[in-house]
mmCIF file of C-alpha atoms in Angstrom:
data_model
loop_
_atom_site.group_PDB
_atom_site.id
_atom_site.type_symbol
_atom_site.label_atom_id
_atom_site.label_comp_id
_atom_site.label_asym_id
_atom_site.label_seq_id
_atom_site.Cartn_x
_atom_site.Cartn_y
_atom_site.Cartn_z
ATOM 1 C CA UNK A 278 -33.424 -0.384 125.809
ATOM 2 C CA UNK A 279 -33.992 0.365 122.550
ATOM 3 C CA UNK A 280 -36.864 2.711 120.838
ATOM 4 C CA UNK A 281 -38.634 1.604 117.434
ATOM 5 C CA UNK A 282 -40.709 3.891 115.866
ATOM 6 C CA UNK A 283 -44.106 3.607 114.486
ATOM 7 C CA UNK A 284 -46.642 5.680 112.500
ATOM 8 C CA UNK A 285 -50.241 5.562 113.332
ATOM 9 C CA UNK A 286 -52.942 7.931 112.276
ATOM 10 C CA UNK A 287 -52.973 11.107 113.475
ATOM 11 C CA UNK A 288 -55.095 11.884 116.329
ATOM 12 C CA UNK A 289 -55.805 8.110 116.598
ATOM 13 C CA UNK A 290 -52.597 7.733 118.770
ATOM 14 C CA UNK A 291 -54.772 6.689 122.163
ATOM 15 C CA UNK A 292 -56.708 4.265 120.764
ATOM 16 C CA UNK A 293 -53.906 2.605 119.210
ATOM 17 C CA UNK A 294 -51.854 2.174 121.930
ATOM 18 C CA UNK A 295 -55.465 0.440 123.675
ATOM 19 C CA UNK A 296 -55.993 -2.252 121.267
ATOM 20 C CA UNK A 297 -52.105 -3.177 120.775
ATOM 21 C CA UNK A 298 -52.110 -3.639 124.396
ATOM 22 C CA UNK A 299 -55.034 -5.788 124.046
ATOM 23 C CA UNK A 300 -53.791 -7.445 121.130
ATOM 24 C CA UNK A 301 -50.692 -8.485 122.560
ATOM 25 C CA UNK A 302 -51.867 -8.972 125.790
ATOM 26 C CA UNK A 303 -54.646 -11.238 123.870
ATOM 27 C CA UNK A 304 -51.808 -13.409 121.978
ATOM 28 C CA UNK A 305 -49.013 -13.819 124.598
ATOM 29 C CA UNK A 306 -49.787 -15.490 127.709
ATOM 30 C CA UNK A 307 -47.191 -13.441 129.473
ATOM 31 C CA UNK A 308 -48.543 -10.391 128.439
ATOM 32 C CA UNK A 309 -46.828 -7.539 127.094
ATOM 33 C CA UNK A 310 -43.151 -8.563 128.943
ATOM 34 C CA UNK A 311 -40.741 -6.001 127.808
ATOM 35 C CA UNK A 312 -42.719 -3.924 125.622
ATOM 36 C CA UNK A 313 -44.456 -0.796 126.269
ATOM 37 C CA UNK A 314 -45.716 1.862 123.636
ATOM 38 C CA UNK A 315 -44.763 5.479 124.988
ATOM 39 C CA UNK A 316 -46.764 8.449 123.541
ATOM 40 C CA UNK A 317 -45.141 11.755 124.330
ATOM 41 C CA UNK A 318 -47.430 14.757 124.945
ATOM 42 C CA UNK A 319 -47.468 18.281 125.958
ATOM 43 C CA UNK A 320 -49.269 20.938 127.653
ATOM 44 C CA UNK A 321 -50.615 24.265 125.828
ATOM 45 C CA UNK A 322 -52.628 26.821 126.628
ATOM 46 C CA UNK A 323 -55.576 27.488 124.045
ATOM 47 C CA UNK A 324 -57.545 31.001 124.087
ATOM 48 C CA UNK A 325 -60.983 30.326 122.374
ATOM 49 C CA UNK A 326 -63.645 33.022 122.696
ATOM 50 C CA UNK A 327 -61.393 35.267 125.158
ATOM 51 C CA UNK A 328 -60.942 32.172 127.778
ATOM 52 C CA UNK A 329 -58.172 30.036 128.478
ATOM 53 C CA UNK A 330 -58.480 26.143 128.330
ATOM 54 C CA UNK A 331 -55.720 23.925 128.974
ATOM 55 C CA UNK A 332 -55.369 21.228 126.491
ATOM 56 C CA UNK A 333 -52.796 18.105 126.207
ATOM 57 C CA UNK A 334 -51.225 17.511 122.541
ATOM 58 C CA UNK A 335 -49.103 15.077 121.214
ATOM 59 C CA UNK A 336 -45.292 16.297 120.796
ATOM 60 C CA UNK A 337 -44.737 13.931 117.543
ATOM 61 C CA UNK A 338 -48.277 13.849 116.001
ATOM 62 C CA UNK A 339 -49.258 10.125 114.207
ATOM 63 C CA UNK A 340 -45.956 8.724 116.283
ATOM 64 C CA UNK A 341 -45.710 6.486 118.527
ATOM 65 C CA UNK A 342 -42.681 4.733 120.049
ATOM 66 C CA UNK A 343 -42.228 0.997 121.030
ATOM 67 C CA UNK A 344 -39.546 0.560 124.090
ATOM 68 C CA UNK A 345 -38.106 -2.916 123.847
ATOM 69 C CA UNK A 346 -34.761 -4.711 124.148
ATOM 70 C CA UNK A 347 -35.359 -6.782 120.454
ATOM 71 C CA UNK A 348 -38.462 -6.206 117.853
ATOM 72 C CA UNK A 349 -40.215 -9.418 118.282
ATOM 73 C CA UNK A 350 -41.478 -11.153 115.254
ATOM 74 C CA UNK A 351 -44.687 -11.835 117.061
ATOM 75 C CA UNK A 352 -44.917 -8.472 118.359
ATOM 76 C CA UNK A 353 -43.952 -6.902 114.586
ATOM 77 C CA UNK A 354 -47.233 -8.968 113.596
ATOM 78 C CA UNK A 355 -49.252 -8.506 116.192
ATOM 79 C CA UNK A 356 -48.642 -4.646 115.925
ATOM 80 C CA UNK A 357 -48.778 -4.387 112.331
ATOM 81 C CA UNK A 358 -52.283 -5.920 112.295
ATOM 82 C CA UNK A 359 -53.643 -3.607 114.374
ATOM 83 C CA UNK A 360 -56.336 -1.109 113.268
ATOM 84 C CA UNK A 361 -54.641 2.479 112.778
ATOM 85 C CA UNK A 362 -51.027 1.199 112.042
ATOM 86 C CA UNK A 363 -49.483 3.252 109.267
ATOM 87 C CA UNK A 364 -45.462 2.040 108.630
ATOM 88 C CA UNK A 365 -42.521 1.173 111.181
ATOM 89 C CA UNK A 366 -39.749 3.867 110.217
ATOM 90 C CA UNK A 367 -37.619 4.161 108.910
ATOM 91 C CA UNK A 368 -39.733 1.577 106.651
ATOM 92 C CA UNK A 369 -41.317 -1.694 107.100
ATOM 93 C CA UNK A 370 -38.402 -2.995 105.322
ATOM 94 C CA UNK A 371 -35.833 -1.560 107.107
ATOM 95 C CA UNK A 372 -36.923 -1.597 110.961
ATOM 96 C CA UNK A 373 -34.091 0.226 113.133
ATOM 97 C CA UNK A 374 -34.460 1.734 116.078
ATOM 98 C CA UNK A 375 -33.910 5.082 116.565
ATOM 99 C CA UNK A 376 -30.475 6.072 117.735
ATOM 100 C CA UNK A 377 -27.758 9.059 117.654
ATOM 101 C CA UNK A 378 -29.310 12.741 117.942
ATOM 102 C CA UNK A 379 -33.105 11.467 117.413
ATOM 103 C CA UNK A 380 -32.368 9.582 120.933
ATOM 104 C CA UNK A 381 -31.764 11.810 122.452
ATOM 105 C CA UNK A 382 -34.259 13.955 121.636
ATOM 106 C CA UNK A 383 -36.905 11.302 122.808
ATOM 107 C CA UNK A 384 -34.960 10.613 125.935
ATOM 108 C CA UNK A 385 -34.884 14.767 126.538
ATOM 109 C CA UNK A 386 -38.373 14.946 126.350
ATOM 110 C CA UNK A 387 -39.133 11.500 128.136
ATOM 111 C CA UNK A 388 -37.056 12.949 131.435
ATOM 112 C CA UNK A 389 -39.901 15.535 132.174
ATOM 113 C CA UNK A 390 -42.483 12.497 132.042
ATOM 114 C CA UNK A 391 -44.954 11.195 129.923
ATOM 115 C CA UNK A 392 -46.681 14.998 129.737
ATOM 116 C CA UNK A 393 -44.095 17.627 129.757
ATOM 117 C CA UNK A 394 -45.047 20.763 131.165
ATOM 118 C CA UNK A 395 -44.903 24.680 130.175
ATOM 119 C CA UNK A 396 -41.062 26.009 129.957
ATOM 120 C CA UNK A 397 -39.898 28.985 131.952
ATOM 121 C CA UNK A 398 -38.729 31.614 130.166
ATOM 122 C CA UNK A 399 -37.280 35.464 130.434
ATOM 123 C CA UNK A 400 -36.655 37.750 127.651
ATOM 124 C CA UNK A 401 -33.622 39.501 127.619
ATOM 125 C CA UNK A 402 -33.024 43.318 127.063
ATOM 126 C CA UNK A 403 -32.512 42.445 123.183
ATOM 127 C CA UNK A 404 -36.330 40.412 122.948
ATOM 128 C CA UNK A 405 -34.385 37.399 122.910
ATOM 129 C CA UNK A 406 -36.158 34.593 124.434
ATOM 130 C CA UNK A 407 -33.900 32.785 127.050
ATOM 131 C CA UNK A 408 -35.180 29.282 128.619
ATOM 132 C CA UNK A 409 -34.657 28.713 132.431
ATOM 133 C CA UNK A 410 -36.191 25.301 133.090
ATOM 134 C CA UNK A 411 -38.651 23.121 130.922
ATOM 135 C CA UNK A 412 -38.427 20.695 127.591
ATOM 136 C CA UNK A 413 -37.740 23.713 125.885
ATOM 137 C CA UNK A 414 -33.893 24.037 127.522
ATOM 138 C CA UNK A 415 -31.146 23.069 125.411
ATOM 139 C CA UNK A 416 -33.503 23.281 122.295
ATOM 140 C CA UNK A 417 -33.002 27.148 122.272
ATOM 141 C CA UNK A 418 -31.221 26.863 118.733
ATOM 142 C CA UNK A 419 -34.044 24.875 117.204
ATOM 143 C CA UNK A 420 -36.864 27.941 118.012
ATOM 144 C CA UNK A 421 -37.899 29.328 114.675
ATOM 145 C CA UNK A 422 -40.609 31.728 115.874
ATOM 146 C CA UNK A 423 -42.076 33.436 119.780
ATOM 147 C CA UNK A 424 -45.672 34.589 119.802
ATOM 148 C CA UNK A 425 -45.854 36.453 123.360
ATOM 149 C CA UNK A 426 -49.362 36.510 123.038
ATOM 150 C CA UNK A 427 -50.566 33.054 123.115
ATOM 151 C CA UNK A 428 -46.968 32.292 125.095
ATOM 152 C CA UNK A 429 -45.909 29.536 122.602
ATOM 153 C CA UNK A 430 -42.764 28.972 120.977
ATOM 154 C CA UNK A 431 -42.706 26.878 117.521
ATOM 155 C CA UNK A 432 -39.098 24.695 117.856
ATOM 156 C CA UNK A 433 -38.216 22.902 114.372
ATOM 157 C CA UNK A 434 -38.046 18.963 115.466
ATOM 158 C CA UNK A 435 -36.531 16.108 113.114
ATOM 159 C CA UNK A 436 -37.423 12.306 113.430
ATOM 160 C CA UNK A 437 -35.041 9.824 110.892
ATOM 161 C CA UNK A 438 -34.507 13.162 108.731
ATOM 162 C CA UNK A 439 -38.242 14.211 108.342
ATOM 163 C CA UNK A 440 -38.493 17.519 110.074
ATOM 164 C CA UNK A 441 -41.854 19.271 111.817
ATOM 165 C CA UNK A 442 -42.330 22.188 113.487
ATOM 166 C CA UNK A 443 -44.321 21.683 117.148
ATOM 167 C CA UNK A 444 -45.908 24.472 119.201
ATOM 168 C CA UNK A 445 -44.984 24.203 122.938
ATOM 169 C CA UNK A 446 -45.995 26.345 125.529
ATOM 170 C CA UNK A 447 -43.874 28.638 128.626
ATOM 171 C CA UNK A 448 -44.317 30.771 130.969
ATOM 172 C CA UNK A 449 -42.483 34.066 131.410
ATOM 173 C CA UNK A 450 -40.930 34.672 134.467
ATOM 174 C CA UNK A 451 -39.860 38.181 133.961
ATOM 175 C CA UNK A 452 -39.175 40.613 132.018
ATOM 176 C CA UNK A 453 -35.676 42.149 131.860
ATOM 177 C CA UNK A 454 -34.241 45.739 131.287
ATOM 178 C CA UNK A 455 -30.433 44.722 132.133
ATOM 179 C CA UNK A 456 -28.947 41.340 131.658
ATOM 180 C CA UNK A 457 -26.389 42.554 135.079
ATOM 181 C CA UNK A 458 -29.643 43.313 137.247
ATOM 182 C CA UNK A 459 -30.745 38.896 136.181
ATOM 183 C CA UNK A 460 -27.226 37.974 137.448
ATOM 184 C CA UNK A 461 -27.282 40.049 140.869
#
């Protein structure tokens, strides 16, 4: 399968996906077939006013991806028309899908399910943040900053060589005087 990309307005992601559905649901008599829009989110913890709210965020904000074998030209129009449709990427020119490290990024993320969960972390005896189990694992490289406090780690992400930096959350499992007393 192959993964095309497509910007949408930010924060308009959801009701995108809804009326391209419809749309193409609407125009094809066999429905969507092969195609299905995938939105990856995550789950963060927000403190506001001293209490703790759970709260599910996109992990590329204004992107959305299209899973299909071939673009369609029907499905190119049908999707392009639609109300909150920004650009395919790399441009509406040059549609490609995505493919070498950006892959599999997407597919990394897409293997803990459409809404990843919290990471499990440790600190080791230096402060160093080490990753157990989560979509933060194998990513450890790409962490540019660790607030303890609001347990969120900001990794730098790149999609066809535009790079953002996302928030995601973990949990800490323990903390650790000796790295010898974590492998006993």
């Amino acid at each position: 399968m192959n993964y095309f990309v497509l910007q949408v307005l930010t924060g308009e992601e959801q009701k995108f996906i809804k009326l391209a559905e419809y749309n193409l649901a609407a125009e094809h008599a066999d429905g969507l077939g092969q195609v299905q829009f995938i939105w990856p989110k995550r789950k963060l913890t927000i403190r506001r006013r001293g209490k703790l709210t759970e709260k599910i965020t996109s992990i590329f904000p204004g992107y959305i991806f299209l899973q299909t074998e071939e673009l369609d030209p029907d499905v190119y129009w049908i999707v392009k028309k639609t109300s909150g449709f920004v650009r395919f990427m790399k441009n509406n020119r040059e549609i490609e899908p995505i493919h070498g490290d950006d892959k599999k990024l997407l597919l990394h993320f897409l293997s803990f399910g459409e809404i990843v969960e919290k990471s499990r972390v440790w600190f080791d005896k230096d402060n160093v943040i080490r990753v157990t189990s989560g979509p933060m694992k194998g990513l450890e490289g790409r962490i540019i900053k660790v607030d303890r406090r609001k347990k969120r780690a900001k990794i730098k992400l790149s999609l066809y060589d535009e790079s953002f930096k996302i928030d995601f959350g973990f949990e800490i499992l323990e903390k650790v005087e000796d790295e010898k007393e974590r492998k006993e």
